[in-house]
Amino acid sequence: MSKAPRADAQASAPHAADRHDLIRVHGARENNLKDVSIEIPKRRLTVFTGVSGSGKSSLVFDTIAAESQRLINETYSAFVQGFMPTLARPEVDVLEGLTTAIIVDQQRLGADPRSTVGTATDANAMLRILFSRLGKPHIGPPSAYAFNVPSVRASGAITVERGTKKTERATFERTGGMCPGCEGRGTVSDIDLTQLYDDTRSLAEGALTIPGYTPGGWNYRLYTESGLVDPDKPIRKYTKRELADFLHHEPERMKIAGINMTYEGLIPRIQKSFLAKDKEGMQPHIRAFVERAVTFTTCPDCDGTRLSEGARASKIRRISIADACAMQISDLADWVRGLDEPSVAPLLTALQLTLDSFVEIGLGYLSLDRPSGTLSGGEAQRVKMIRHLGSSLTDVTYVFDEPTIGLHPHDIQRMNDLLLQLRDKGNTVLVVEHKPEAIVIADHVVDLGPGAGTAGGTVCFEGTVDGLRSAGTVTGRHLDDRASVKESVRTPTGALEIRGASTHNLRDVDVDIPLGVLTVVTGVAGSGKSSLVHGSIPAGEEVISVDQGAIRGSRRSNPATYTGLLDPIRKAFAKANGVKPALFSANSEGACPTCNGAGVIYTDLGMMAGVSSTCEDCEGKRFQPSVLEYLLGGRDISEVLAMSVTDAEEFFGSGEAKTPAAQRVLARLADVGLGYLSLGQPLTTLSGGERQRLKLATHMGDKGGVYVLDEPTTGLHLADVEQLLGLLDRLVDSGKSVIVVEHHQAVMAHADWIIDLGPGAGHDGGKVVFEGTPADLVAARSTLTGEHLAAYVGA
């Protein structure tokens, strides 16, 4: 009897393994974090808030997720680790209780032409198996339906030697689904000859108009001195033979101008030197030439489906795999639901779950053949989520970077449900977020700040959402902010007429966009907003389109070089020290010779991700020691590039360093809410919202009359939205017309005119469901946007 109570006591005592229910971070100093120590509950949803640049990403991505990734890599054998990039340990004293971290960020999915929504998820692979089992006529295994697999036929003796045994095979055959015409790309490229040369002139008169082909240069002499064509005859008068030798001649070694050289036709030469390279890495003038000279047209063989004739002919219930991939995913899900085949029942169930996940997550309007490079950051993030929703893993840490980006208020509720679903499976969910609707579902909130950059990096609040409201932090004060609908609206000065717009899912839309006012185009995700604004507004000198796409530039580019700010800074340094400006460019004479001015040494590991390490000679400062001896206002050039925009504005505003030209650019950067960015920060590290605001700051001095912005509130804290609205007002008041694609209710309430698209997404959208003032939209409550805006303003 005496033993029973002891057994009960043992049963009720917690097991030692259950005590690890916190992720402990002590002394985090990554980037701008100031010795941050916090405890994050496991198996709960924790939201990290704070103004842009306060250190949220440094804590969540660069410390917690990065260390988790590093520790997982260390579990592999030394042999495998030899093939992996060496990850540096984050600047932190103690990190305890970490679990495997899965990062679901907004990096765009690969823009490879053969990557689609279907190949980025498992949907395409499952469809291929389905068609290989049920498709009539039967054409082969799943690879026969894959546009990434070419058909191969080899014949002849293939000898395989193993020890003393020799095996001979006569033929080898593999059936792939790739269209031989376009090699699975769906488009074929054609070179516009009028962009290569002026056929009214002769080569001697400078007929070639290709960058790098200047008369007298080797590229030019290859043709004028080859003896195959007459350099003094206008190109249009060439015989068929001469034209073929000029344009298509096979590579051939010959003596030209006394030197042994390889002569080949102009077109193959252009293809090798320009078209085989990545367009984004080219110099601007060469990229402009390629964009002019190369036209992409739908492949005539496969009609853009990327598939071979056999793959297109094999069908299930009169639907081919090309038809299935072209369907809107919500329709494809209904079609799959109607297939009742016991032989492939498990496969149908798995495919059904994947397709339903797309619909659930608000991406039912996409099709599986949509190129993955055309998805927005928010769409790409949600496609990545689909991989994890059906996962059987638990006790995993999921890390999300603003998952509500690009979502209408109507869709945010769905996203919240999915985040809670991941948590309820026993996972730790960490979310960096600004939207109040997403913050309120948190079990735990960590608010960083109080400011951005050097003014941030501390934990201002830790606790519940209710605690945050009464905490008095910037986020707490603004959490329940509600903009009111504009009382009086501006009068338009004219209208931009769009007639018969039918890009993507638009259904012959006629709409007048008022000029001289702030117009907001809104609607649920996939309703056709971007198609209307970017696809139908005629781009010209008058229209300045500012999107969130990657900025064209290398990892050497930074805000100072991109905005042109570095020019007046270099000149000011040169004038103060009596030397030439080129010394103060890390891409020119002043560059550290070891790292060539990059500040880091990049080691390209060929088959996997390259590794970068800080240059030991210049310690990441990018300049030669002699250059750093030249000062302006007591600072050297590397110290100036390390300054934030706000500090630099003060530095160049007065005293010895006063530079009005630099001051003007810095004022524009501060105006768009980028005061916390450092001048030398590589552009590759900026978020989509930051890139857009940087582009906007650069274009603010332009003469264009119409500004088109794509969700400028992306990545903006509640407190910064007010500053953005002020900026938009100033643009309109200075005589510009501003058209904004936006979901943020504060921006809608502040608009002079709203165009609401819908009523749904994909083929359920594409129509204008409302045009008018915000007050009319709230009063009518006739659309989803109207209902959410009315609830937001408390009408």
Short mmCIF file of C-alpha atoms in Angstrom, two decimals, residues 1-9:
data_model
loop_
_atom_site.label_atom_id
_atom_site.label_comp_id
_atom_site.label_asym_id
_atom_site.label_seq_id
_atom_site.Cartn_x
_atom_site.Cartn_y
_atom_site.Cartn_z
CA MET A 1 0.00 0.00 0.00
CA SER A 2 2.78 2.39 0.87
CA LYS A 3 4.20 2.16 -2.67
CA ALA A 4 1.09 3.42 -4.47
CA PRO A 5 1.41 7.13 -3.62
CA ARG A 6 5.04 7.06 -4.76
CA ALA A 7 4.02 5.58 -8.13
CA ASP A 8 1.37 8.32 -8.54
CA ALA A 9 3.92 10.97 -7.71
#
